[in-house]
Amino acid sequence: MCPTEQVKQLNSLEPSAPETQPLRASGIHARAGWAAAIIFANATFSIAAPTCALAANAPDMVFARLGGEQGLSQGGITAIVQDATGFLWIGTEDGLDRFDGYELRHFIHARGDSGALPDNWIAALARDTSGRLLVGTDNGGLVWRDPASGRFRRPVTSAGRALLNPELKIRALYVDRRQRLWIATRAAGIWLLDLAQGTSQGFRRIPAAPNSLSDDSTFALAEEASGRMWIGTATGLDRLDPESGRVEQFGARLRAAGAPKDGTVKVNALHADARGVLWIGLDSGLARFNPSATAFTMLAHRDNDPGTLPDGRVTALLEDDEQRLWVGTSNGLVLLDRVTDRCTVWRHDPANLNSLPDSNIVSLYQDRSGLLWVGTKTGGVARWNPRSWSFGHHRFSEAEGDSVTSFAVDSRGVLWVGSFGAGVASIDPFNGAVKRYRRGPEGPFALHDDNIMAVVTDDHNRLWLGTMSAGVERLDLSTGKVTQFNYAADDPTTLPARGVMSMLRDAQGRIWVGTYGGGLARIDPETDRVFRYPNGRDTASALPGDRATALAQDRTGLIWIGTDGGGLNVLDPASGRIAHFPHDAKDPTSLSANTVYAVHVDDQGGMWVGTRGGGLDHAIGAPFSDVPMRFQNLAESEGLPNSTVYGIESDVGGRLWLSTNRGLAVVRPQDRSVRGFRRSHGLQSDEFNFGAHYRAPDGMLYFGGPNGYNAFRAEHLLFNDKPPPVVLTDVLKLTTSVTPTPELLHDLAVSFRDSAVTFRFAALDFTAPAENRYAYRLEGFDAGWTDAGNGRQATYTNLDGGKYVFHVRAANSDGRWSDLPVSVNLRVSSPPWGSWWARTLYGLALVGVIFSVWLAQQRRLHREATYARRLQRDVDDRTAELAERNRDMELANQQLREASVTDSLTGLGNRRRLRDAMAVLYGSEALHPERRAGPVARCVLMIVDLDYLKPINDQYGHEGGDAVLIQIADILRRVFRSVDTIVRWGGDEFVVLCEHADLEGASVLAERVRSAISKRLFQVSDGSVARASCSIGFAPVPFIPGHPELLGWEQVMNLADAALYQAKQARNAWVGWGGTARATELPSLPATLAADPAAAEKQGFLVVRRGPLNATDTVDEMRRLQAPVIR
């Protein structure tokens, strides 16, 4: 039960009046050594306790019912037996039923059918060592079932004659040590059959003969160790010696021992136990006969003594494999303590669907897996798993409150159990005595609230109780004094809220209190001072929520706090720091949910967190570490039975036990394997309460819920380790059902017309059939085993003709797999078109078809080859023709491309070629240091402008000027390298992009150009020559070293043009300049240089080079150079 549900229940409760008897005993615990004697020692039920408490609070037995709603033929169960295969046979007053754990198959009388039952009233059932099922009927005598054919047959002599009267009214069957069958009849005495020899012998009452039966009406049989047979009759008890045929009558002794003296000593049931004691079930009670003492003892009902037999007839007796003696009566099922002769009784409870379906018990049986089967008069069959008692289910009476919320064990070994609505109870470990402490008037031991949410003990014989509405109460067990720590709105030294959700006593003895609505508090037991811790989502140093649901202290002393909606938090008590670990939907390593119900420290110091809806989390890392703590989750998808974990405890073997809304789960941390347990295993309920979990110092585990609690040692739990028998229950050929007889299993023939075959199977383990698991494989078809889970059938369709073997195996609810699978030899016939001769014809036809196809293919290939050769010739000719045309077009395109970037007069490049070169340069690694590993290369843009071309044009015309330009182009080609780009920019102006050059190298090149032009006599017409000079300006690219991004090439071109302007002032000169690293400081570099280059040079922004190199290096001297002479 979650905290919210508990609060709702509290709000619905009326204030209870103080109880006048705060101490009250509860019978389930009022027995000596209850934990060891009942559950863990040898699974026997030994009770020594006040009888009134015992009978009123019998240990819980969870019965599974099988009645008319489940398909049982009739509710009156006369006999139960398990056959050699493992099927359970149930005799009723109207037919015989076979149960496979899931379905019932009915067998009834059919008139005219000699292989059917002779009568529907089944009076007795037995099984001999040969595996035959023996059926005794009320009005049809005895039959046995042939397992091969499934038919019922009558026993006959070697000559084929009937061994028995077919109209015998049979009442009991018994197979003795010599495998002879004893038959008790309603009016024909006793019959002894040797079925192997085909012989029979009758024993009847002979009037006035004391050595004969006391009555021909017989009802019960038992065999003592000597081989003599005990016979219960309608008027007494007899013992028969089979060898001599002599009979001893014990009716008089029974009456003398206390049986009714009116002569009606009717014996309904007999059992000779393992100690040799004979138990006699009578209409008037139960008698015990000890042959060594030759004395009878009567155990009868006594009014006002619930520890005696219930009022009614004893109808059945059974000693189970743990030597517990069960007694069926007409007023309940009894477990007898043969040491004390005390009785524990279970009856039908209309309000409890897990109780007996009827209190009138008719038959008892224990199957091979240890289950107890109870046949009733009108309610059908009930089954109970004795292993469920190993989980130690304990209940208080309904008035004392069964909803358990908390546990603690004090230094004396006393168990304290907190409950919802019934205060706290103490259970003495030596005698099981129970004392209850409840709400009452002010006084010793009187509490203020009956809703106990947490229990903690200290070293001073004091009990600390967290309540739902009265804060924390400290009970001094020596004086009875109750000290209350409650909430006061105006007092910060009190608890922050009245409702307590969790408590913890840490290693220092301090009491930590998690409240509902107030967050966390701490109580100092020495001073009784209360310290509150802040809570609120707005403060990182506070608890992000006001409901502290779980508390734990790790090995380092940190306090781990689970909250309702605020995730997991860790408090360092020394510094007051709080680390928060909320759920983050985007982070799979975060806490799986924000509501935490349990925090657990395992024996190795590992931290585990149980959440609501998120499963189990394992905390990995340290809370205050630099490395973030992460969580590894285990959820339902990995086998957890439920995603809400209310409690976590470690057993002595290191496994984790979890309480959930679907029972308990045990987890092995090493491999994360999970195993679940439900109410059918003996749990108090499938649902548990949050906070109701505890591990005692002796290793006992406690888990509480709405129906009491479980107390057990994990290492002492009992499980079903018997491999379950597996059977085929049905075979379907398409839709036709076929009974799976032994012959069928050996050779199951399936026609090709049956397009599907279905196998249905069952594991004959009845503990929890819904939890049995199956795996199957069809050898010859499946590569491996198919895990069918809980599914019980396998279907195969359209199987090829041939032989197969179907295998199926099963595991019981405790995971024990069958040793050997059941196998079926399957033979699927092939259709006529799949026979050997049909396949031969198919093969010959296929060969013929293949040859015909091959021959046609060869002819086609020949034709295609001839055509392909002809076509290839045409293609080659056409390809050659197209290739010639492509070469011509490529050449024309190349000429066009070259013409588009070439000056038609000089053959140099034009402006377009320079732009293309600059685009390549600015996109290359040359200007971008981040693109190359070595130093940055620089280039230079140089402008060459003729000084006196106009006079030549004026005198000789443009033809003369063009001749000079052509010769200038030749000079430039000789001076510059092939890698440099030389273009005619326009008119008499040329531009050169000098690759891998700096200002110094450019100065040399400029001087060469100037000198070559000034010394050249240019041919301008026939016999006429002229002189010319040039002015040159240049600038590096990038203009500032290492910063190509500051100026584009057009801006560098403008700066080179500005340098040319300076050179033009003198003519026949050159000027080059480049920026320094300081130039990056100028806001507008081009404008500054253009405005006053001298100042820029003086300030260190500019580096300037001037020429000619062999002349005076001033502008005024350059102006005095002679102009070109024309002659």
PDB file of C-alpha atoms in Angstrom, residues 240-247:
ATOM      1  CA  LEU A 240      -7.475 -59.749   9.462  1.00  0.00           C
ATOM      2  CA  ASP A 241      -4.540 -62.104   9.030  1.00  0.00           C
ATOM      3  CA  PRO A 242      -4.436 -62.814   5.253  1.00  0.00           C
ATOM      4  CA  GLU A 243      -2.428 -65.985   5.690  1.00  0.00           C
ATOM      5  CA  SER A 244      -4.746 -67.728   8.145  1.00  0.00           C
ATOM      6  CA  GLY A 245      -7.942 -65.865   7.405  1.00  0.00           C
ATOM      7  CA  ARG A 246      -8.462 -65.276  11.143  1.00  0.00           C
ATOM      8  CA  VAL A 247     -10.118 -62.049  12.240  1.00  0.00           C
TER       9      VAL A 247
END
